[in-house]
XYZ file of C-alpha atoms in Angstrom:
179
model
C 73.908 48.576 -25.586
C 75.977 46.063 -23.691
C 74.390 44.020 -20.943
C 74.202 45.861 -17.578
C 74.714 49.307 -19.100
C 72.212 52.113 -19.011
C 71.540 55.099 -21.202
C 72.591 58.562 -20.089
C 69.005 59.230 -19.028
C 68.736 56.185 -16.776
C 65.663 57.492 -14.986
C 63.444 56.594 -17.950
C 61.355 53.572 -16.971
C 61.046 52.359 -13.417
C 63.848 51.983 -10.919
C 62.476 48.627 -9.774
C 62.399 47.527 -13.419
C 66.052 48.470 -13.846
C 66.958 46.711 -10.609
C 65.229 43.588 -11.883
C 67.005 43.892 -15.241
C 70.331 44.169 -13.411
C 69.417 41.170 -11.210
C 69.655 43.359 -8.099
C 67.202 42.809 -5.275
C 67.008 45.372 -2.494
C 67.130 43.800 0.949
C 64.603 44.347 3.707
C 65.408 47.304 5.911
C 67.084 46.064 9.059
C 66.196 47.079 12.576
C 68.345 50.027 13.649
C 71.159 49.161 16.042
C 70.403 52.223 18.188
C 68.034 55.146 18.699
C 67.751 56.430 15.145
C 65.801 55.975 11.917
C 67.325 54.191 8.894
C 66.366 57.190 6.737
C 64.751 60.584 7.205
C 63.111 62.858 4.665
C 63.163 66.617 4.927
C 61.702 68.586 2.043
C 62.958 67.023 -1.164
C 65.985 65.282 0.367
C 66.266 61.839 1.946
C 69.252 61.216 4.235
C 70.139 57.673 5.256
C 71.874 56.696 8.429
C 75.171 54.894 8.007
C 74.482 51.464 6.530
C 76.651 48.450 7.280
C 77.141 45.498 4.908
C 74.445 43.462 6.619
C 72.903 40.503 4.822
C 69.893 38.943 6.543
C 70.772 40.923 9.675
C 74.380 39.708 9.875
C 77.656 41.325 8.850
C 79.130 39.722 5.739
C 82.661 40.236 7.118
C 84.468 41.901 9.988
C 87.918 43.418 10.129
C 89.962 46.174 8.554
C 91.136 46.876 5.060
C 94.728 45.697 4.562
C 94.452 43.597 7.741
C 92.345 40.597 6.755
C 90.019 42.394 4.324
C 91.134 42.911 0.719
C 90.297 46.010 -1.313
C 88.227 43.804 -3.655
C 86.151 42.470 -0.759
C 85.846 46.006 0.634
C 84.479 47.141 -2.751
C 81.788 44.423 -2.631
C 80.935 45.296 0.976
C 80.535 48.984 0.035
C 78.182 47.886 -2.750
C 76.102 45.968 -0.184
C 76.030 49.052 2.051
C 74.731 51.173 -0.847
C 71.968 48.666 -1.595
C 71.011 48.675 2.091
C 70.881 52.484 1.913
C 68.656 52.300 -1.170
C 66.347 49.940 0.729
C 66.113 52.498 3.563
C 65.213 55.177 1.001
C 62.619 52.881 -0.582
C 61.049 52.397 2.845
C 60.199 56.143 2.848
C 59.585 57.087 -0.785
C 58.771 55.553 -4.142
C 62.096 54.856 -5.856
C 60.718 56.429 -9.033
C 60.480 59.754 -7.187
C 64.283 59.919 -6.965
C 65.630 62.780 -9.050
C 69.298 62.081 -8.368
C 71.821 60.754 -5.879
C 73.332 63.866 -4.288
C 76.044 62.601 -1.923
C 77.716 59.432 -0.698
C 79.809 59.317 2.459
C 81.837 56.168 2.983
C 83.822 55.108 6.025
C 86.481 52.423 5.720
C 87.975 50.673 8.757
C 91.622 50.830 7.765
C 94.826 49.265 9.005
C 97.681 51.757 9.477
C 99.080 52.817 6.119
C 96.020 51.804 4.061
C 95.173 54.626 1.646
C 92.811 52.887 -0.781
C 89.557 54.173 0.724
C 88.376 55.791 -2.547
C 88.692 52.511 -4.452
C 86.725 50.698 -1.741
C 83.884 53.227 -1.713
C 83.732 52.963 -5.523
C 81.691 49.821 -4.770
C 78.877 52.080 -3.553
C 79.366 54.755 -6.217
C 79.516 52.277 -9.090
C 76.293 50.468 -8.186
C 74.423 53.774 -7.795
C 75.696 54.941 -11.190
C 74.701 51.578 -12.671
C 71.162 51.927 -11.329
C 70.629 55.642 -11.979
C 73.038 56.483 -14.837
C 74.117 60.128 -14.879
C 71.631 60.871 -12.082
C 73.564 58.420 -9.898
C 76.834 60.357 -10.177
C 77.273 62.231 -6.903
C 79.541 64.201 -4.600
C 81.442 61.910 -2.243
C 83.719 61.525 0.739
C 85.745 58.364 1.435
C 87.212 58.407 4.929
C 89.573 55.991 6.654
C 88.733 55.290 10.300
C 90.183 53.147 13.078
C 86.970 51.270 13.921
C 83.360 50.955 12.787
C 80.311 49.551 14.604
C 80.341 45.785 15.188
C 83.788 45.533 13.599
C 82.379 46.312 10.142
C 84.994 47.030 7.473
C 82.768 49.596 5.678
C 79.840 51.930 6.347
C 78.018 54.046 3.748
C 75.395 56.776 3.965
C 73.674 58.493 1.054
C 71.586 61.574 0.317
C 69.072 61.517 -2.539
C 66.900 64.245 -4.003
C 63.261 63.346 -4.617
C 60.415 65.099 -6.369
C 58.307 67.154 -3.992
C 54.874 65.704 -3.436
C 51.760 67.694 -4.094
C 51.375 70.222 -1.215
C 48.166 68.505 -0.086
C 50.018 65.220 0.421
C 51.708 65.064 3.833
C 55.330 63.972 3.964
C 55.801 60.493 5.424
C 56.729 60.385 9.070
C 59.976 58.781 10.102
C 60.036 55.734 12.282
C 62.365 55.530 15.252
C 62.972 52.587 17.480
C 62.550 53.321 21.168
C 64.626 51.606 23.743
């Protein structure tokens, strides 16, 4: 195999081992910017809140696609959002319990006339497929919007399916910041 490629059954081995092999480090989960949890589990699904391209608590870039932000930079920012979403998932469940990535929803702050949202959100989709192989291929929406929180160019949320725990093991509670 070539470097940075995975077999069709990418879930063999550990997710953290694959992340290490890909030289990808998940960030720490940031403090929510409002009254919500970064991720919530219900049954065998984990839903993340929209994740911005924050690095060490700060936006990597601000602006809109085709108005100061290139599609290539947008792609990288979407990748960062997806890794932040994975960190939120990892805060609730063992990454090795992930069965598959189910859905990705990406929002792209777009200048009038910009129609390249799918290519931008490929940054999120591609890194998830790289990490999880076929189990990382998902349903997706890529939506152009006028504005995003804090002037972010991109926001991504994901849904993952996880193995159900033994019935005697309680599901983890979600954490919510109170104001």
